[in-house]
Coordinates of C-alpha atoms and ligand atoms in Angstrom, one line a residue:
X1 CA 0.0 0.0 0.0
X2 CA 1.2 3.8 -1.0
X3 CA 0.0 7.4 0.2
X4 CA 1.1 10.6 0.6
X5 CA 0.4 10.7 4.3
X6 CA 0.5 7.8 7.2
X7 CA -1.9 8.6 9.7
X8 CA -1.5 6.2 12.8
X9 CA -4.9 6.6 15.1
X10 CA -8.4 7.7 14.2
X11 CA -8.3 10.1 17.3
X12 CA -9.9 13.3 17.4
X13 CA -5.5 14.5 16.1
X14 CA -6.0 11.9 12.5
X15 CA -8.7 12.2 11.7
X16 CA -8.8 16.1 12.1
X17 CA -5.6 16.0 9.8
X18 CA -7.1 13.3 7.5
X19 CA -9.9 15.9 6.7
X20 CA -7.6 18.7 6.9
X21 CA -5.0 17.0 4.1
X22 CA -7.9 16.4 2.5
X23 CA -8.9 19.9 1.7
X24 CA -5.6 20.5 -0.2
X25 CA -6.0 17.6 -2.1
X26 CA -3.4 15.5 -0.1
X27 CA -4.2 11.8 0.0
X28 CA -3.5 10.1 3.1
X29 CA -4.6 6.7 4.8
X30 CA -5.5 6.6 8.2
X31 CA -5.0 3.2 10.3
X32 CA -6.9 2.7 13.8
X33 CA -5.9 -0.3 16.2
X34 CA -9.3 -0.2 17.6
X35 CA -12.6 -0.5 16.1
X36 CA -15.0 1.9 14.5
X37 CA -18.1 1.0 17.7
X38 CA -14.9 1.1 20.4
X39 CA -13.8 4.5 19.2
X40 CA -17.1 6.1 18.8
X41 CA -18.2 4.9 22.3
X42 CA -14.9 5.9 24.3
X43 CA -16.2 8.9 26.6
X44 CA -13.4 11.2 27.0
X45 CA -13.2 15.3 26.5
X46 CA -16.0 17.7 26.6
X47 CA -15.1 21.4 26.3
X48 CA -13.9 22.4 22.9
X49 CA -12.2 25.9 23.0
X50 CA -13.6 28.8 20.7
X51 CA -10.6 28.2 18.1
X52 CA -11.3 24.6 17.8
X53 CA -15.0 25.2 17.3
X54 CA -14.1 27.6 14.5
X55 CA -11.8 25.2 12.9
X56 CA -14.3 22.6 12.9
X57 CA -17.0 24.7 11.2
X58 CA -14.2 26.6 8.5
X59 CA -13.6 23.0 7.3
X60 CA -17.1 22.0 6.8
X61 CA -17.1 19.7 10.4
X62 CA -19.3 21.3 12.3
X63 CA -23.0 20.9 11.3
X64 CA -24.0 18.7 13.7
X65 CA -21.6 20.2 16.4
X66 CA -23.9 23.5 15.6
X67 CA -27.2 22.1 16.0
X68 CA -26.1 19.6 19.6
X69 CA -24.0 21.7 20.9
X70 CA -24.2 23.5 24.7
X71 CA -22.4 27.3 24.6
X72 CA -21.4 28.4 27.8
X73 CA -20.5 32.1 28.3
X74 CA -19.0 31.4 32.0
X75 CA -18.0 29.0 34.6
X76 CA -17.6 28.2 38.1
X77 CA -15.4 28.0 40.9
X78 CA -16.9 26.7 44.4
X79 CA -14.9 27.2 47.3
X80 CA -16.1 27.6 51.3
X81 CA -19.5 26.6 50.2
X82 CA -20.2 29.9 47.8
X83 CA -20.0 29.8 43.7
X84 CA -18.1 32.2 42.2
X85 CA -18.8 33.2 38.7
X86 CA -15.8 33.4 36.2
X87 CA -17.3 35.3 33.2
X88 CA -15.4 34.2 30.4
X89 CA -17.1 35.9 27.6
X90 CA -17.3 39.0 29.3
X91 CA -13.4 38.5 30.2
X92 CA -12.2 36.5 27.1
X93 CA -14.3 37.7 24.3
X94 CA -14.8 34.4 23.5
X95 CA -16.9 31.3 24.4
X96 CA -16.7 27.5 25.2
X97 CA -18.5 25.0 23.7
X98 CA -19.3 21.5 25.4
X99 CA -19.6 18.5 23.0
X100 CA -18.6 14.8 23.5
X101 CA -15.7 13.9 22.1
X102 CA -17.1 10.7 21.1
X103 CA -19.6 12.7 19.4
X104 CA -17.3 14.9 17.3
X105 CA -15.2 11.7 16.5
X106 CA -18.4 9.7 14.9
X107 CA -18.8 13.3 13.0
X108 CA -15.1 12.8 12.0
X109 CA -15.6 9.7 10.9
X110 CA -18.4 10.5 8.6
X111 CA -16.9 13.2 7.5
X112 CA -13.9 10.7 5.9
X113 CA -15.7 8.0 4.8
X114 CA -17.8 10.1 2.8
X115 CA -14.7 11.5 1.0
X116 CA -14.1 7.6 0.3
X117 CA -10.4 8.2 1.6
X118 CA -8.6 5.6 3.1
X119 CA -9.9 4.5 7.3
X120 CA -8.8 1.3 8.2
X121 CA -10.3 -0.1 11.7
X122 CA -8.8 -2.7 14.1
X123 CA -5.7 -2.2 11.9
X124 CA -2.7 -1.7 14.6
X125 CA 0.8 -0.4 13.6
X126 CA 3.4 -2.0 15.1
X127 CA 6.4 -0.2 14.5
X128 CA 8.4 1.6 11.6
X129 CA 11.2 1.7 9.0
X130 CA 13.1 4.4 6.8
X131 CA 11.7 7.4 8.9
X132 CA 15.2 8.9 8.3
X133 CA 14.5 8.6 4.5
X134 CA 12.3 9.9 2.0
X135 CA 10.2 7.0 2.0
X136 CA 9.3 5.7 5.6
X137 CA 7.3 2.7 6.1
X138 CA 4.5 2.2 8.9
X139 CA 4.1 -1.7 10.0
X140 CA 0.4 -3.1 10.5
X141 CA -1.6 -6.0 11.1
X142 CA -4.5 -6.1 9.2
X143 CA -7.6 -8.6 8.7
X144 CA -5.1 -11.1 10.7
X145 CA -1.7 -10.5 8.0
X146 CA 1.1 -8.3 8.3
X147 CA 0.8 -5.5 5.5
X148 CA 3.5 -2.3 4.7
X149 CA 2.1 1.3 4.1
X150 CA 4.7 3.5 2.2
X151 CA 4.1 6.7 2.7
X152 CA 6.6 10.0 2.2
X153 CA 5.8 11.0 5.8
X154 CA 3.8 9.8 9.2
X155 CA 1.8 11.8 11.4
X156 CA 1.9 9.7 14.7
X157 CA -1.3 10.4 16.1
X158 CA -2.0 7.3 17.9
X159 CA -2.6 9.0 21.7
X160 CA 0.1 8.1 24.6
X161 CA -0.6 4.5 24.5
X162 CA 0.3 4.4 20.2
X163 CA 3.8 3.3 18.9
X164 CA 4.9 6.4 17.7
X165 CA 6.9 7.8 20.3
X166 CA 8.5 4.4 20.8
X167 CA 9.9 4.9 17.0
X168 CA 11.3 7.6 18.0
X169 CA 15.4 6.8 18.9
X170 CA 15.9 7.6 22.3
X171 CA 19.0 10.1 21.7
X172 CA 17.1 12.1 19.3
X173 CA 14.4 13.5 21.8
X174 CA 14.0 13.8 25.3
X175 CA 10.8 13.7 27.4
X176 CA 9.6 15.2 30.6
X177 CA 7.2 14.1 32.2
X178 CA 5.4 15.6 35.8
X179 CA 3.0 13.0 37.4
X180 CA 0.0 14.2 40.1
X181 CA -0.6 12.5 43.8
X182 CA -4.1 11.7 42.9
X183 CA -6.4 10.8 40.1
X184 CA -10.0 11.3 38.8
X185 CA -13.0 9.1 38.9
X186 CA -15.4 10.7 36.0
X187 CA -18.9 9.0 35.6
X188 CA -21.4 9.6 33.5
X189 CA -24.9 9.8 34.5
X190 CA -28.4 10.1 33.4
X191 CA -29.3 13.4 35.0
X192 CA -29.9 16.8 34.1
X193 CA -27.1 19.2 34.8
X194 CA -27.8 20.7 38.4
X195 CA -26.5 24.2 36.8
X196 CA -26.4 25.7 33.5
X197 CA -22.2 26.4 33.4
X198 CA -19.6 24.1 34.7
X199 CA -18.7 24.1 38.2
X200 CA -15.1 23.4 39.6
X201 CA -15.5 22.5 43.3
X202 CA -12.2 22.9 46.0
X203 CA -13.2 21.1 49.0
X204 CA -10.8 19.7 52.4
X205 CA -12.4 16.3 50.6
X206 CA -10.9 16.9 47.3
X207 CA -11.7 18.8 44.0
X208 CA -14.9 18.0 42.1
X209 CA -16.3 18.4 38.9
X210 CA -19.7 19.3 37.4
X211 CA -19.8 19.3 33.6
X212 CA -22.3 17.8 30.8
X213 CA -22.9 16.3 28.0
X214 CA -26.7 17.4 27.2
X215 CA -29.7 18.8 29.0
X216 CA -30.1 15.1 30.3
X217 CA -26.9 14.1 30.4
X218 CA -24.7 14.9 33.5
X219 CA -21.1 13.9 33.6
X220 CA -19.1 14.3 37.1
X221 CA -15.7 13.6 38.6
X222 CA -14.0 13.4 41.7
X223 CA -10.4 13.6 43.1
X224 CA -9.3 10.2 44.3
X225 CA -6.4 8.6 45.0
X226 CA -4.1 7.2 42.4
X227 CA -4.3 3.7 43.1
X228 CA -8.1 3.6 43.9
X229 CA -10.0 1.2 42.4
X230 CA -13.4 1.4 40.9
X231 CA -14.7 -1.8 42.9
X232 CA -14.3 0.7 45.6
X233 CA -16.4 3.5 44.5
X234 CA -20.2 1.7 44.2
X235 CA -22.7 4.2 43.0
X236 CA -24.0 5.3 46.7
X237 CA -20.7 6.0 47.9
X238 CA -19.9 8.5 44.3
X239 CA -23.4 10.7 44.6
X240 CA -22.9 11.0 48.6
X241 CA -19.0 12.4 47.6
X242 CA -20.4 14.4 45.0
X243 CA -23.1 15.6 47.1
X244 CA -20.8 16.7 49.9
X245 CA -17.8 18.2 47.9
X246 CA -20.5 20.5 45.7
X247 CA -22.3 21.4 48.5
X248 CA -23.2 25.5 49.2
X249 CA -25.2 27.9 51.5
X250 CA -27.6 28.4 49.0
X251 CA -30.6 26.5 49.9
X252 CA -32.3 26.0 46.6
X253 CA -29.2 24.2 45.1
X254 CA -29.3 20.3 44.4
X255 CA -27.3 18.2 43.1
X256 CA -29.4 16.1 41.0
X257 CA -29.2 12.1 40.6
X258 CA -29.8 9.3 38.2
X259 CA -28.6 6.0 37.3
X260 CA -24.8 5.8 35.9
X261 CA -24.0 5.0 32.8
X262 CA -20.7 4.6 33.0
X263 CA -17.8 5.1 35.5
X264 CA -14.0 4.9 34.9
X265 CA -10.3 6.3 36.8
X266 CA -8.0 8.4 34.5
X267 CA -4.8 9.2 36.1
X268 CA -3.7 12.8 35.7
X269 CA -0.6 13.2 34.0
X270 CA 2.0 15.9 32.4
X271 CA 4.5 14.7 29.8
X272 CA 5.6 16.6 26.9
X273 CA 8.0 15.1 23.9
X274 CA 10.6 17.2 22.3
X275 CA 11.3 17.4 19.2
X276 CA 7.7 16.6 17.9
X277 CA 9.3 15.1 14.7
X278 CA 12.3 12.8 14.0
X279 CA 13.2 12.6 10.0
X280 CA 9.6 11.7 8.6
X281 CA 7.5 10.8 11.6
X282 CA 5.7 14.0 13.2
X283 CA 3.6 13.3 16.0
X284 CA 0.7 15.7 17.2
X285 CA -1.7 15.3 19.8
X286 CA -1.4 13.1 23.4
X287 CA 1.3 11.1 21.1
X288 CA 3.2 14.0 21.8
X289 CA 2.0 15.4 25.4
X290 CA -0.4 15.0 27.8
X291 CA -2.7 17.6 30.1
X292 CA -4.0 17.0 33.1
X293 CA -7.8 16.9 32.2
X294 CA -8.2 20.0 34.7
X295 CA -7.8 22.8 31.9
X296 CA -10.2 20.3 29.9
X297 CA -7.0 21.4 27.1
X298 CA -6.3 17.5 25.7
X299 CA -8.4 17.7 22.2
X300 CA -8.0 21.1 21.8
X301 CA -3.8 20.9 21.9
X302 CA -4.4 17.9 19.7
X303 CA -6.5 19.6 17.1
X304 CA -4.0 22.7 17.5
X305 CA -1.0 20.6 16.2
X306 CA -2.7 19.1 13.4
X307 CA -4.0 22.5 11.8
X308 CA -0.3 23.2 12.2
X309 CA 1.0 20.3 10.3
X310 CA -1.8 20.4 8.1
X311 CA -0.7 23.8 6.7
X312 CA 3.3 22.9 6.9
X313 CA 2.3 19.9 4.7
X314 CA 0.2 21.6 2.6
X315 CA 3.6 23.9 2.1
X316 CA 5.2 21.3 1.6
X317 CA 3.6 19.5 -1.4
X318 CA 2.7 22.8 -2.7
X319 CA 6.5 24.3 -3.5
X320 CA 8.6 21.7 -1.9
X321 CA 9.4 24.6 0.7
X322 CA 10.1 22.9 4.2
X323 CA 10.0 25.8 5.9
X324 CA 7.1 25.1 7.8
X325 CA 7.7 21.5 8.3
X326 CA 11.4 22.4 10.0
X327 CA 9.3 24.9 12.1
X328 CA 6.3 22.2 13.4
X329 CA 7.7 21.5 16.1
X330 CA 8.6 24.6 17.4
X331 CA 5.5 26.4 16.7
X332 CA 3.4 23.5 18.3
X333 CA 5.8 23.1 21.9
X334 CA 5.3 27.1 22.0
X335 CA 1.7 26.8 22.9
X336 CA 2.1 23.3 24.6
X337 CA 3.7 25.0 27.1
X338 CA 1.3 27.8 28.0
X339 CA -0.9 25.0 28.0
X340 CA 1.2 22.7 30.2
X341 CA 1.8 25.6 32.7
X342 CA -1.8 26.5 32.4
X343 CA -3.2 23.2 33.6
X344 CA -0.6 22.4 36.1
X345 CA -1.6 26.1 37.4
X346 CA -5.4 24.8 37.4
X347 CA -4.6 21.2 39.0
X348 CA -2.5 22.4 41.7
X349 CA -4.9 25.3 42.9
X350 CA -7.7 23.0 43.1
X351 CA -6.8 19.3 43.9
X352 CA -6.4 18.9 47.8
X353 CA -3.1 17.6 48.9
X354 CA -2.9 14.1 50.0
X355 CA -0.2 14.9 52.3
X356 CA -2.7 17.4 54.0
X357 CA 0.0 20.1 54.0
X358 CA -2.1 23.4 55.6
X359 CA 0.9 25.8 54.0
X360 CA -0.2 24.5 50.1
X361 CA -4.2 24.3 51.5
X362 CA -4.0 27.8 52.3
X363 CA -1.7 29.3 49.7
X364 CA -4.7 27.7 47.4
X365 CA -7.7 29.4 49.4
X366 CA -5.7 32.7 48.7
X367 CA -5.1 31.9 45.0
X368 CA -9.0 31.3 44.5
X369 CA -10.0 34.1 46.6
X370 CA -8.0 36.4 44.3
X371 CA -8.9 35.1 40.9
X372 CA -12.4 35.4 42.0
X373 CA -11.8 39.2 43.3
X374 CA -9.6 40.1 40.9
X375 CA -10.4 41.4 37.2
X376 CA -6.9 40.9 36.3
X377 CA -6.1 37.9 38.0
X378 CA -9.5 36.1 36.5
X379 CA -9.0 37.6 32.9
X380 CA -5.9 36.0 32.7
X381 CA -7.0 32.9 33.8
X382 CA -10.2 33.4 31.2
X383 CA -8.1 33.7 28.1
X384 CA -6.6 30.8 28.7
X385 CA -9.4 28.6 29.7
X386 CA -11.3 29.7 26.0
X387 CA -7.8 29.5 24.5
X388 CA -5.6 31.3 23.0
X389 CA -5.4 31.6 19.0
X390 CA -4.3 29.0 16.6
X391 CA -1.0 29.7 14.8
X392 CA -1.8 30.5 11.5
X393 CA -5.1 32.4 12.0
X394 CA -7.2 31.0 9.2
X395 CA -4.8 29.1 7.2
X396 CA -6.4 26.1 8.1
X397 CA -9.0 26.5 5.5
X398 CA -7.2 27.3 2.0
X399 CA -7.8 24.1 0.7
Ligands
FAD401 P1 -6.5 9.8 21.1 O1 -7.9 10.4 21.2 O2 -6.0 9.0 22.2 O3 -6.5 9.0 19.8 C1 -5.4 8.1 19.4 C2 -6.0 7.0 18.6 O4 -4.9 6.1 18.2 C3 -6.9 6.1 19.4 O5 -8.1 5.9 18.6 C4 -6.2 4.8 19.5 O6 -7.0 3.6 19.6 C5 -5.3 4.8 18.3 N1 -4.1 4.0 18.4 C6 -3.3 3.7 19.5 N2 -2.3 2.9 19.2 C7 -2.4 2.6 17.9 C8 -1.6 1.8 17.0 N3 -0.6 1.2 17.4 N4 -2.1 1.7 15.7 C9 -3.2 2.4 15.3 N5 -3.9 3.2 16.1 C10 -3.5 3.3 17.4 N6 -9.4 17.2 26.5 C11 -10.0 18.4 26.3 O7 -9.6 19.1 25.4 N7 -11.1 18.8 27.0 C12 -11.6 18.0 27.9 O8 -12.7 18.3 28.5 C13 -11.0 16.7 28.2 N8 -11.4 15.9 29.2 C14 -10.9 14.7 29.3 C15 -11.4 13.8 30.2 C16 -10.9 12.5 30.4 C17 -11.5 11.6 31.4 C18 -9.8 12.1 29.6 C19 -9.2 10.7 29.7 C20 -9.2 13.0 28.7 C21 -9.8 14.2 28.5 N9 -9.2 15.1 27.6 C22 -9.8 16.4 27.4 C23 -8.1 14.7 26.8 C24 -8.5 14.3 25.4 O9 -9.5 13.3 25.5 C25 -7.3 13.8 24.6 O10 -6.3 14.8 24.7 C26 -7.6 13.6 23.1 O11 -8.3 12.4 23.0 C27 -6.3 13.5 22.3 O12 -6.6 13.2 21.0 P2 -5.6 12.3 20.1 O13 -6.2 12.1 18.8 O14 -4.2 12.9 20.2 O15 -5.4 10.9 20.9
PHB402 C1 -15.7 17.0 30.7 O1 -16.8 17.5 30.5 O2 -15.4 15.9 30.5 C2 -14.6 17.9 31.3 C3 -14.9 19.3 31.5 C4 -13.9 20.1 32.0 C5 -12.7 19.6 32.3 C6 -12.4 18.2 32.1 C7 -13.4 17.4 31.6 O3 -11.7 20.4 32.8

């Protein structure tokens, strides 16, 4: 098998790229280890940013998105038993949107299969040759045989789990990685929201998390230890946590119940991988880095670096310039970073120490009490919640 472009993983990063090669007339073929019912049913992100949103609808994505989705022009922050209101349109000039992630991947999917492009499910790479030449090869198992796509680059998109950081050779990049004293346990239940915006709750108990999926659709998480276990966390023992870390003065809030549809622990996480590209092989996406979910920042960093690549590529086949190609990399880690500092910020203001420390418990209570005081202090943290501007502006959709 030949293409232009490998894409390894039909995550929200390849199958972004897929469609956004597409539009300049770039062939690609996009393989997926899992398959097309697991990735559409995998309940992950929620929040898109404003710039992601926009992207989506530029390139055609979004009609769907425009008709589901929930705008929110605020959020927020519960601490002490009183809600605080971050204004984030008001501060930002820009809003969030909430939509599944699995939703906007069965859009992506759709959206490339009606192109009649290349998706191949439960088709695994398993590793790579010639990614220092000008033809690499990606390795995959397909329909039980071992096949060969030749390609004249790979975009690694296959999430932190995928193979393409391992292709990588170890003296040519260097990671660094930051992991968190506790994790999340994020369910999904059959409940109207209990409030219109999202709510991020700092309690001695640990942090919680009110978000949504649709006006019936509530989905919730809770600080927990990083070895819990979910046999440990019935249903009861989740809504009374829930209950008690969102609790408030106000008498007329309640947290609503419902049966739970689904329940699973996510670690929280920072690593980042630098360079993003050896020879032929660029990754983009959690292939590349991980956020902890905090900032709610994963997809939108992922589709960040592909509108990046997309347009270096584009370049690329264009004029043969490699400008932009020799630049990926650094353009993409520039706004990884603000990200990465961003949702450290956000993690370590709001997650209760395990250790208990009362120095970091009330150097937090100050940090909140300022943001939600300050104009200054919560603008800043507004524009980079909504997210700052792609690189590029609207580059992403010359086709
Ligand atoms: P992935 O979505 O992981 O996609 C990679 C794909 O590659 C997968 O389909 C995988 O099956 C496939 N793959 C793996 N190995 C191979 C292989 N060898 N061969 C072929 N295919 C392979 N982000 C936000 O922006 N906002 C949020 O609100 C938010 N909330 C989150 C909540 C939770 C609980 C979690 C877990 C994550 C959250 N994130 C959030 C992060 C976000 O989900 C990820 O950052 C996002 O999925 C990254 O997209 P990706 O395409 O890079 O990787
Ligand atoms: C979600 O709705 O899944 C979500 C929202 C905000 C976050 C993380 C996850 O910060």
């Amino acid at each position: 098998m030949r293409t232009q472009v490998a894409i390894v993983g039909a995550g929200p990063a390849g199958l972004v790229l897929a469609h956004l090669l597409h539009l300049r007339g770039i062939d690609s073929v996009v393989l997926e280890r899992q398959t097309r019912a697991h990735v559409e049913r995998r309940i992950r992100a929620g929040v898109l940013e404003h710039g992601t949103v926009e992207l989506l609808r530029d390139t055609g994505l979004a009609d769907r998105l425009d008709r589901e989705r929930m705008v929110h022009h605020g959020l927020e922050l519960l601490f002490d038993r009183a809600g605080h209101r971050v204004d984030l349109t008001g501060l930002a000039g820009r809003e969030i949107t909430i939509y599944g992630q699995h939703e906007l991947v069965k859009d992506l999917i759709a959206a490339r299969l009606a192109t009649g492009r290349p998706l191949l499910f439960a088709a695994p790479a398993t590793g790579f040759s010639g990614l220092d030449t000008a033809s690499p090869v990606v390795h995959f198992v397909h329909e039980g045989r071992e096949r060969e796509l030749r390609a004249d680059v790979v975009a690694g998109c296959d999430g932190f789990h995928g193979v393409s950081r391992q292709g990588l050779p170890g003296h040519t990049v260097s990671t660094v990685s930051h992991d968190y004293p506790y994790a999340w346990l994020g369910v999904l239940a059959d409940a109207p929201p209990s409030s219109e915006e999202l709510i991020y709750a700092y309690h001695e108990r640990g942090f919680a998390l009110h978000s949504m999926r649709t006006p019936t659709i509530t989905r919730l998480y809770l600080q927990v230890p990083p070895d819990a276990q979910l046999a440990g966390w019935p249903d009861e023992r989740i809504w009374a946590e829930l209950r008690t870390r969102l609790a408030r003065d106000d008498p007329a809030w309640q947290l609503a119940g419902g049966p739970i549809l689904e329940k699973g622990i996510t670690g929280l996480r920072s690593v980042v991988t630098e360079p993003m590209r050896f020879g032929r092989l660029f990754l983009a996406g959690d292939a590349a880095h991980i956020v902890p979910a905090t900032g709610a920042k994963g997809l939108n960093l992922a589709v960040a670096d592909v509108s990046v690549l997309a347009a270096a590529l584009g370049q690329w086949y264009a004029s043969g310039a490699e400008r932009l190609l020799d630049t990926y990399s650094g353009t993409c880690l520039r706004r990884v970073w603000r990200v990465q500092h961003f949702s450290w910020w956000m993690t370590s203001m709001l997650h209760r120490d395990p250790a208990g420390d009362p120095f970091t418990a009330a150097l937090q209570r100050s940090q909140l009490q300022y943001l939600t005081s300050s104009t200054a202090a919560a603008t800043s943290f507004a524009e980079n919640y909504v997210g700052l501007p792609l690189e590029g502006g609207t580059d992403h959709d010359h086709a």
